[in-house]
Amino acid sequence: MDLATIDPPAPAATTSLEALETPCLVLDADRMDRNVSRLRSRLDALGVSLRPHLKTAKSIEVARRFMSAPEGPATVSTLKEAEQFAAAGVRDMIYAVGIAPAKLARVAELRAKGVDLVVILDTVEQAQAVAEASRAAGMRIPAMIEIDCDGHRSGVVPSNHAQLLEIGQVLRAGAELRGVLTHAGDSYKGGGVEAQQRYAEAERLAVVEAAQLLRSADLPCPLVSVGSTPTAHHAKDLAGVTEVRAGVFVFFDLVMAGIGICQVDDIAVSVLATVIGHQREKGWIITDGGWMSLSRDRGTSKQAIDQGYGLVCDIGGNTYRDIIVADANQEHGIIAVRPGSGARLPDLAVGDRVRILPNHACATASQHAAYHVVRGRSHAVEACWPRFGGW
Amino acid sequence: MDLATIDPPAPAATTSLEALETPCLVLDADRMDRNVSRLRSRLDALGVSLRPHLKTAKSIEVARRFMSAPEGPATVSTLKEAEQFAAAGVRDMIYAVGIAPAKLARVAELRAKGVDLVVILDTVEQAQAVAEASRAAGMRIPAMIEIDCDGHRSGVVPSNHAQLLEIGQVLRAGAELRGVLTHAGDSYKGGGVEAQQRYAEAERLAVVEAAQLLRSADLPCPLVSVGSTPTAHHAKDLAGVTEVRAGVFVFFDLVMAGIGICQVDDIAVSVLATVIGHQREKGWIITDGGWMSLSRDRGTSKQAIDQGYGLVCDIGGNTYRDIIVADANQEHGIIAVRPGSGARLPDLAVGDRVRILPNHACATASQHAAYHVVRGRSHAVEACWPRFGGW
């Protein structure tokens, strides 16, 4: 008896949604392609390039479908992503999380293999660490200065001229100053088209002002990078900006639909789950799609429409009106009618399958090891694209 | 140039917390051992056996430290767990999520290899599916009837005699009726010692009543299984119960501390993170420990003490009083003083390391591929135990 060889049955190259093990992650490639085309057309018209953020996808198959070229440019959120995508041929990446000094050895190792990996930072200490690591590795590691455009998280405020110039000078002297970068995290709060246009303009102004300051001090600033999915879809003018970063737009999710950046029917990822029981007196359908497969993300809980742990569709991806995953345990999802909606629970038997649209595509996708690829209403699974996690 | 070989540096067999890549998961084995001894002593005194739930651990190294024997018994939440633990020698498992008919082929495959894997169900349709799969596989697949003791999720209410008996008869005729099982999910709400004792007694009564009904109809009921970490720590009498299931007790977490089941200093898992910046005017320390490493679980948000995304400790595991991860993005954690506490932010520089105690051990551990094992205040990492995810 050789139990060590037992593995869940691997899905065939082509199979059907009815034959997949549940819960699992389904990707509607038609919707994905449409989402990519939409943003690309928008940015082409604005004359800036797209540097897609690959943290949502974590899959080279997906990445190749929304990068401009197989070599990039791209944005990553971990060194694991940088290493995985480098191994698949991506050569131009920004690691867009403030660099920890202990990570610079891995950065230098990738750069030594011909990958133009750029780090970001917002302190003089980090700039000194990059200079020191550059000396140690016998190369100039490029870094961008993170700018704070909205008080959301990290970055130097553009009015802090002294700090911007000091960081710039340390990088020029001992490493390489590649430019400035910001992210309008506050844009995820929504607020309508005009608010989004203001967020986008604040994002642009913050980096353009910082770039002007650096250049006026004879410091180089080739890259001027902005980005968030909401602002990328609302910017009216990107004068002075060289590139836009965005990630979640490739799949979209209920949070993005809730702030009006997409429609529910644009959401390209869903979790396939199987009905495992009913509590009919309570109006509950129980499935095997719990928070382990949906993630604990409750990003719509403070939006106008709370989608619970996700919005329920039939196996073909047709949304049931006002039917949500009202609660979730680790491997149990509780489907119910949205309170106050007056909707009726669909008639689903034990063994029937549903698809759950996620609150937050990045969080939900991260719970899975692969995308099962379908197109439109078809139940045929065309491909299984692996994805990775970790750091 | 061979980029396909690039991998993050594998940790040496023994290393130190200062040398690990961050973020990563740290397990204090001293705390784990103490947590296991505590519950084992309790259940020994009550005369029932422990069937630990391995869904929190998802690691054979951890499982071996809290199962009674290498063969089990154990509880699992996915067939992936059943297959992985079977491959490592576990032979007695309950898959404690209502069975989906399409999963019975995998169950039969494991049983054919000598693993006593038991399923659970709460509908006649599922019992019929188990009987059908038994016929197809030429074996009797054992199933337990899930009992609803508190209206929390799944199960047949004990007063629904007709349904209990019908399920029991279908199983006896075409499969195997192994017993009854319940889970007091409502006990996670807390409410103090007396409330927990009531939850535990309600759990016991529900299964004992169901077992009596089945036996009075000449149906077998060898296993009478209860379990949740809170009730396992509060039951005063388990007469009629044959076994207790519990899982999160092996690590504990802030949710369990918040309802008084453990102390904060009992929590055995934490996320090691590195400081990557400051926003001093706002009182923020930024780390690389975002929600991807901590999980999106906000289980303490409705408790008396909201721990944000986790409670912050120094690298040696000493808790900073009232310092929490106040907010988190995918790869950023924002450390701040708990509002209203009057505490002072610790003096941490870029590159310093902290450990974050999680709200929910199951959710946080699931974001990681390994445990880095330490003991007590030591910074020495004794071992790296792999863990798995998926279904």
mmCIF file of C-alpha atoms in Angstrom, chain A residues 1-9 21-24 55-56 58 77-81 83-84 86-91 95-103 106 109-110 113-115 122-123 125-126 146 148 150-156 274-280 282 284 286-288 291-293 295-298 329-332 334 350-351 353 360 362-363 366-368 390-391, chain B residues 1-9 21-24 55-56 58 77-81 83-84 86-91 95-103 106 109-110 113-115 122-123 125-126 146 148 150-156 274-280 282 284 286-288 291-293 295-298 329-332 334 350-351 353 360 362-363 366-368 390-391:
data_model
loop_
_atom_site.group_PDB
_atom_site.id
_atom_site.type_symbol
_atom_site.label_atom_id
_atom_site.label_comp_id
_atom_site.label_asym_id
_atom_site.label_seq_id
_atom_site.Cartn_x
_atom_site.Cartn_y
_atom_site.Cartn_z
ATOM 1 C CA MET A 1 0.000 0.000 0.000
ATOM 2 C CA ASP A 2 1.534 3.254 -1.089
ATOM 3 C CA LEU A 3 -0.407 6.057 0.491
ATOM 4 C CA ALA A 4 2.289 8.582 -0.234
ATOM 5 C CA THR A 5 1.126 8.656 -3.835
ATOM 6 C CA ILE A 6 -2.446 9.646 -3.025
ATOM 7 C CA ASP A 7 -3.271 13.019 -4.493
ATOM 8 C CA PRO A 8 -6.562 14.624 -5.382
ATOM 9 C CA PRO A 9 -7.430 13.760 -8.968
ATOM 10 C CA GLU A 21 -13.454 19.210 -7.120
ATOM 11 C CA THR A 22 -15.095 21.931 -5.011
ATOM 12 C CA PRO A 23 -14.434 24.473 -3.708
ATOM 13 C CA CYS A 24 -12.187 25.849 -6.432
ATOM 14 C CA LYS A 55 -0.192 40.732 -6.957
ATOM 15 C CA THR A 56 -3.823 39.935 -7.778
ATOM 16 C CA LYS A 58 0.158 35.606 -9.087
ATOM 17 C CA SER A 77 4.187 43.081 -4.048
ATOM 18 C CA THR A 78 6.654 40.395 -2.860
ATOM 19 C CA LEU A 79 10.097 39.144 -3.786
ATOM 20 C CA LYS A 80 8.531 35.739 -4.367
ATOM 21 C CA GLU A 81 6.479 37.309 -7.164
ATOM 22 C CA GLU A 83 11.457 35.671 -8.533
ATOM 23 C CA GLN A 84 8.604 33.657 -10.025
ATOM 24 C CA ALA A 86 11.603 36.590 -13.486
ATOM 25 C CA ALA A 87 11.873 32.832 -13.913
ATOM 26 C CA ALA A 88 9.092 33.122 -16.515
ATOM 27 C CA GLY A 89 10.866 35.873 -18.456
ATOM 28 C CA VAL A 90 9.667 39.157 -16.956
ATOM 29 C CA ARG A 91 12.587 41.619 -16.936
ATOM 30 C CA TYR A 95 8.703 45.810 -6.062
ATOM 31 C CA ALA A 96 6.151 48.295 -4.736
ATOM 32 C CA VAL A 97 6.368 47.711 -0.985
ATOM 33 C CA GLY A 98 8.873 49.720 1.068
ATOM 34 C CA ILE A 99 12.132 47.799 1.069
ATOM 35 C CA ALA A 100 13.381 46.092 4.229
ATOM 36 C CA PRO A 101 17.192 46.235 4.288
ATOM 37 C CA ALA A 102 17.469 42.467 4.826
ATOM 38 C CA LYS A 103 15.716 41.880 1.503
ATOM 39 C CA ARG A 106 17.649 38.873 -2.851
ATOM 40 C CA GLU A 109 20.738 38.443 -6.783
ATOM 41 C CA LEU A 110 17.860 38.951 -9.233
ATOM 42 C CA LYS A 113 20.741 37.766 -13.438
ATOM 43 C CA GLY A 114 19.584 40.553 -15.733
ATOM 44 C CA VAL A 115 16.261 41.478 -14.158
ATOM 45 C CA ASP A 122 10.423 56.617 1.924
ATOM 46 C CA THR A 123 13.194 57.066 4.520
ATOM 47 C CA GLU A 125 17.715 54.994 6.422
ATOM 48 C CA GLN A 126 16.363 52.821 3.613
ATOM 49 C CA GLU A 146 7.364 56.618 -2.447
ATOM 50 C CA ASP A 148 2.176 60.070 0.079
ATOM 51 C CA ASP A 150 -3.552 61.042 0.507
ATOM 52 C CA GLY A 151 -2.311 60.140 3.996
ATOM 53 C CA HIS A 152 -3.438 56.583 3.378
ATOM 54 C CA ARG A 153 -0.331 54.575 4.240
ATOM 55 C CA SER A 154 3.334 55.144 3.387
ATOM 56 C CA GLY A 155 5.344 57.775 1.577
ATOM 57 C CA VAL A 156 6.924 61.212 1.887
ATOM 58 C CA THR A 274 -21.394 22.524 -3.904
ATOM 59 C CA VAL A 275 -24.612 22.487 -1.896
ATOM 60 C CA ILE A 276 -24.172 20.150 1.110
ATOM 61 C CA GLY A 277 -27.363 20.820 3.068
ATOM 62 C CA HIS A 278 -30.295 23.036 3.976
ATOM 63 C CA GLN A 279 -31.765 24.607 7.091
ATOM 64 C CA ARG A 280 -35.108 25.313 5.484
ATOM 65 C CA LYS A 282 -34.016 29.487 8.597
ATOM 66 C CA TRP A 284 -30.323 28.729 4.604
ATOM 67 C CA ILE A 286 -25.261 25.276 3.192
ATOM 68 C CA THR A 287 -22.327 24.841 0.777
ATOM 69 C CA ASP A 288 -18.727 23.671 0.968
ATOM 70 C CA TRP A 291 -14.111 31.377 4.275
ATOM 71 C CA MET A 292 -11.117 29.177 3.515
ATOM 72 C CA SER A 293 -12.095 29.344 -0.153
ATOM 73 C CA SER A 295 -11.252 34.480 2.232
ATOM 74 C CA ARG A 296 -12.206 36.379 5.353
ATOM 75 C CA ASP A 297 -12.452 39.613 3.362
ATOM 76 C CA ARG A 298 -15.624 41.562 4.205
ATOM 77 C CA ASN A 329 -17.215 29.106 8.681
ATOM 78 C CA GLN A 330 -13.925 27.570 7.638
ATOM 79 C CA GLU A 331 -15.407 25.072 5.166
ATOM 80 C CA HIS A 332 -19.108 26.011 5.272
ATOM 81 C CA ILE A 334 -24.395 29.850 4.442
ATOM 82 C CA VAL A 350 -27.769 18.740 -2.307
ATOM 83 C CA GLY A 351 -25.027 18.277 -4.909
ATOM 84 C CA ARG A 353 -23.252 23.813 -7.743
ATOM 85 C CA HIS A 360 -11.980 41.192 -2.960
ATOM 86 C CA CYS A 362 -6.788 39.589 -4.380
ATOM 87 C CA ALA A 363 -7.847 37.985 -1.099
ATOM 88 C CA SER A 366 -4.886 33.957 -2.734
ATOM 89 C CA GLN A 367 -6.761 31.084 -1.107
ATOM 90 C CA HIS A 368 -6.334 28.935 -4.223
ATOM 91 C CA GLY A 390 4.168 33.062 -0.227
ATOM 92 C CA TRP A 391 7.035 35.480 0.087
ATOM 93 C CA MET B 1 21.395 32.222 -17.244
ATOM 94 C CA ASP B 2 18.988 29.833 -15.615
ATOM 95 C CA LEU B 3 16.249 31.820 -13.953
ATOM 96 C CA ALA B 4 14.030 28.797 -13.545
ATOM 97 C CA THR B 5 16.210 27.737 -10.627
ATOM 98 C CA ILE B 6 15.695 30.928 -8.630
ATOM 99 C CA ASP B 7 13.978 30.204 -5.346
ATOM 100 C CA PRO B 8 13.883 32.096 -2.086
ATOM 101 C CA PRO B 9 16.734 30.896 0.127
ATOM 102 C CA GLU B 21 12.614 35.910 5.417
ATOM 103 C CA THR B 22 9.633 37.994 6.517
ATOM 104 C CA PRO B 23 6.712 37.786 6.797
ATOM 105 C CA CYS B 24 6.598 34.198 8.040
ATOM 106 C CA LYS B 55 -7.795 21.794 10.240
ATOM 107 C CA THR B 56 -5.911 24.404 12.269
ATOM 108 C CA LYS B 58 -2.559 21.138 8.458
ATOM 109 C CA SER B 77 -12.235 19.527 7.368
ATOM 110 C CA THR B 78 -11.250 18.634 3.782
ATOM 111 C CA LEU B 79 -10.473 15.526 1.751
ATOM 112 C CA LYS B 80 -7.051 17.025 1.053
ATOM 113 C CA GLU B 81 -6.370 16.843 4.792
ATOM 114 C CA GLU B 83 -5.371 12.303 1.987
ATOM 115 C CA GLN B 84 -2.319 14.110 3.327
ATOM 116 C CA ALA B 86 -3.458 9.248 5.492
ATOM 117 C CA ALA B 87 -0.236 9.387 3.495
ATOM 118 C CA ALA B 88 1.552 10.114 6.782
ATOM 119 C CA GLY B 89 -0.004 7.134 8.560
ATOM 120 C CA VAL B 90 -3.221 8.425 10.142
ATOM 121 C CA ARG B 91 -5.873 5.700 9.916
ATOM 122 C CA TYR B 95 -14.321 14.287 7.690
ATOM 123 C CA ALA B 96 -16.493 16.690 9.670
ATOM 124 C CA VAL B 97 -18.132 18.737 6.897
ATOM 125 C CA GLY B 98 -21.421 17.528 5.408
ATOM 126 C CA ILE B 99 -20.572 15.223 2.531
ATOM 127 C CA ALA B 100 -21.192 16.269 -1.070
ATOM 128 C CA PRO B 101 -22.174 13.206 -3.112
ATOM 129 C CA ALA B 102 -19.481 13.883 -5.731
ATOM 130 C CA LYS B 103 -16.812 13.531 -3.026
ATOM 131 C CA ARG B 106 -12.418 9.985 -3.103
ATOM 132 C CA GLU B 109 -10.601 5.345 -2.591
ATOM 133 C CA LEU B 110 -9.041 6.199 0.772
ATOM 134 C CA LYS B 113 -6.430 1.686 1.139
ATOM 135 C CA GLY B 114 -7.168 0.866 4.760
ATOM 136 C CA VAL B 115 -8.055 4.297 6.122
ATOM 137 C CA ASP B 122 -27.813 15.643 7.906
ATOM 138 C CA THR B 123 -30.187 14.806 5.034
ATOM 139 C CA GLU B 125 -30.539 12.566 0.231
ATOM 140 C CA GLN B 126 -26.960 12.425 1.483
ATOM 141 C CA GLU B 146 -24.751 15.665 12.282
ATOM 142 C CA ASP B 148 -27.775 20.724 15.508
ATOM 143 C CA ASP B 150 -27.557 25.432 18.939
ATOM 144 C CA GLY B 151 -28.991 26.538 15.588
ATOM 145 C CA HIS B 152 -25.554 27.698 14.574
ATOM 146 C CA ARG B 153 -25.068 25.992 11.219
ATOM 147 C CA SER B 154 -25.867 22.459 10.047
ATOM 148 C CA GLY B 155 -27.434 19.372 11.574
ATOM 149 C CA VAL B 156 -30.744 17.723 12.435
ATOM 150 C CA THR B 274 9.913 43.614 9.622
ATOM 151 C CA VAL B 275 9.553 47.361 10.105
ATOM 152 C CA ILE B 276 9.709 49.077 6.689
ATOM 153 C CA GLY B 277 8.803 52.662 7.606
ATOM 154 C CA HIS B 278 7.143 55.194 9.886
ATOM 155 C CA GLN B 279 4.508 57.875 9.652
ATOM 156 C CA ARG B 280 5.559 59.563 12.886
ATOM 157 C CA LYS B 282 0.246 59.759 12.721
ATOM 158 C CA TRP B 284 2.205 54.645 12.735
ATOM 159 C CA ILE B 286 4.678 50.313 8.888
ATOM 160 C CA THR B 287 5.705 46.646 8.541
ATOM 161 C CA ASP B 288 5.758 44.030 5.812
ATOM 162 C CA TRP B 291 -3.300 40.914 5.587
ATOM 163 C CA MET B 292 -1.776 38.410 3.181
ATOM 164 C CA SER B 293 0.316 37.101 6.080
ATOM 165 C CA SER B 295 -5.323 36.933 7.039
ATOM 166 C CA ARG B 296 -8.350 39.172 6.712
ATOM 167 C CA ASP B 297 -9.842 37.717 9.902
ATOM 168 C CA ARG B 298 -11.172 40.447 12.212
ATOM 169 C CA ASN B 329 -3.178 46.288 3.286
ATOM 170 C CA GLN B 330 -2.097 43.294 1.240
ATOM 171 C CA GLU B 331 1.592 43.495 2.173
ATOM 172 C CA HIS B 332 1.582 46.395 4.661
ATOM 173 C CA ILE B 334 0.094 49.581 10.229
ATOM 174 C CA VAL B 350 13.502 50.288 9.965
ATOM 175 C CA GLY B 351 14.703 46.674 9.821
ATOM 176 C CA ARG B 353 11.375 42.744 13.736
ATOM 177 C CA HIS B 360 -7.767 33.509 14.444
ATOM 178 C CA CYS B 362 -6.838 28.772 11.582
ATOM 179 C CA ALA B 363 -7.102 31.739 9.234
ATOM 180 C CA SER B 366 -3.588 29.073 6.359
ATOM 181 C CA GLN B 367 -1.735 31.976 4.735
ATOM 182 C CA HIS B 368 1.618 30.216 5.223
ATOM 183 C CA GLY B 390 -6.217 23.316 -0.625
ATOM 184 C CA TRP B 391 -8.971 20.809 -1.035
#
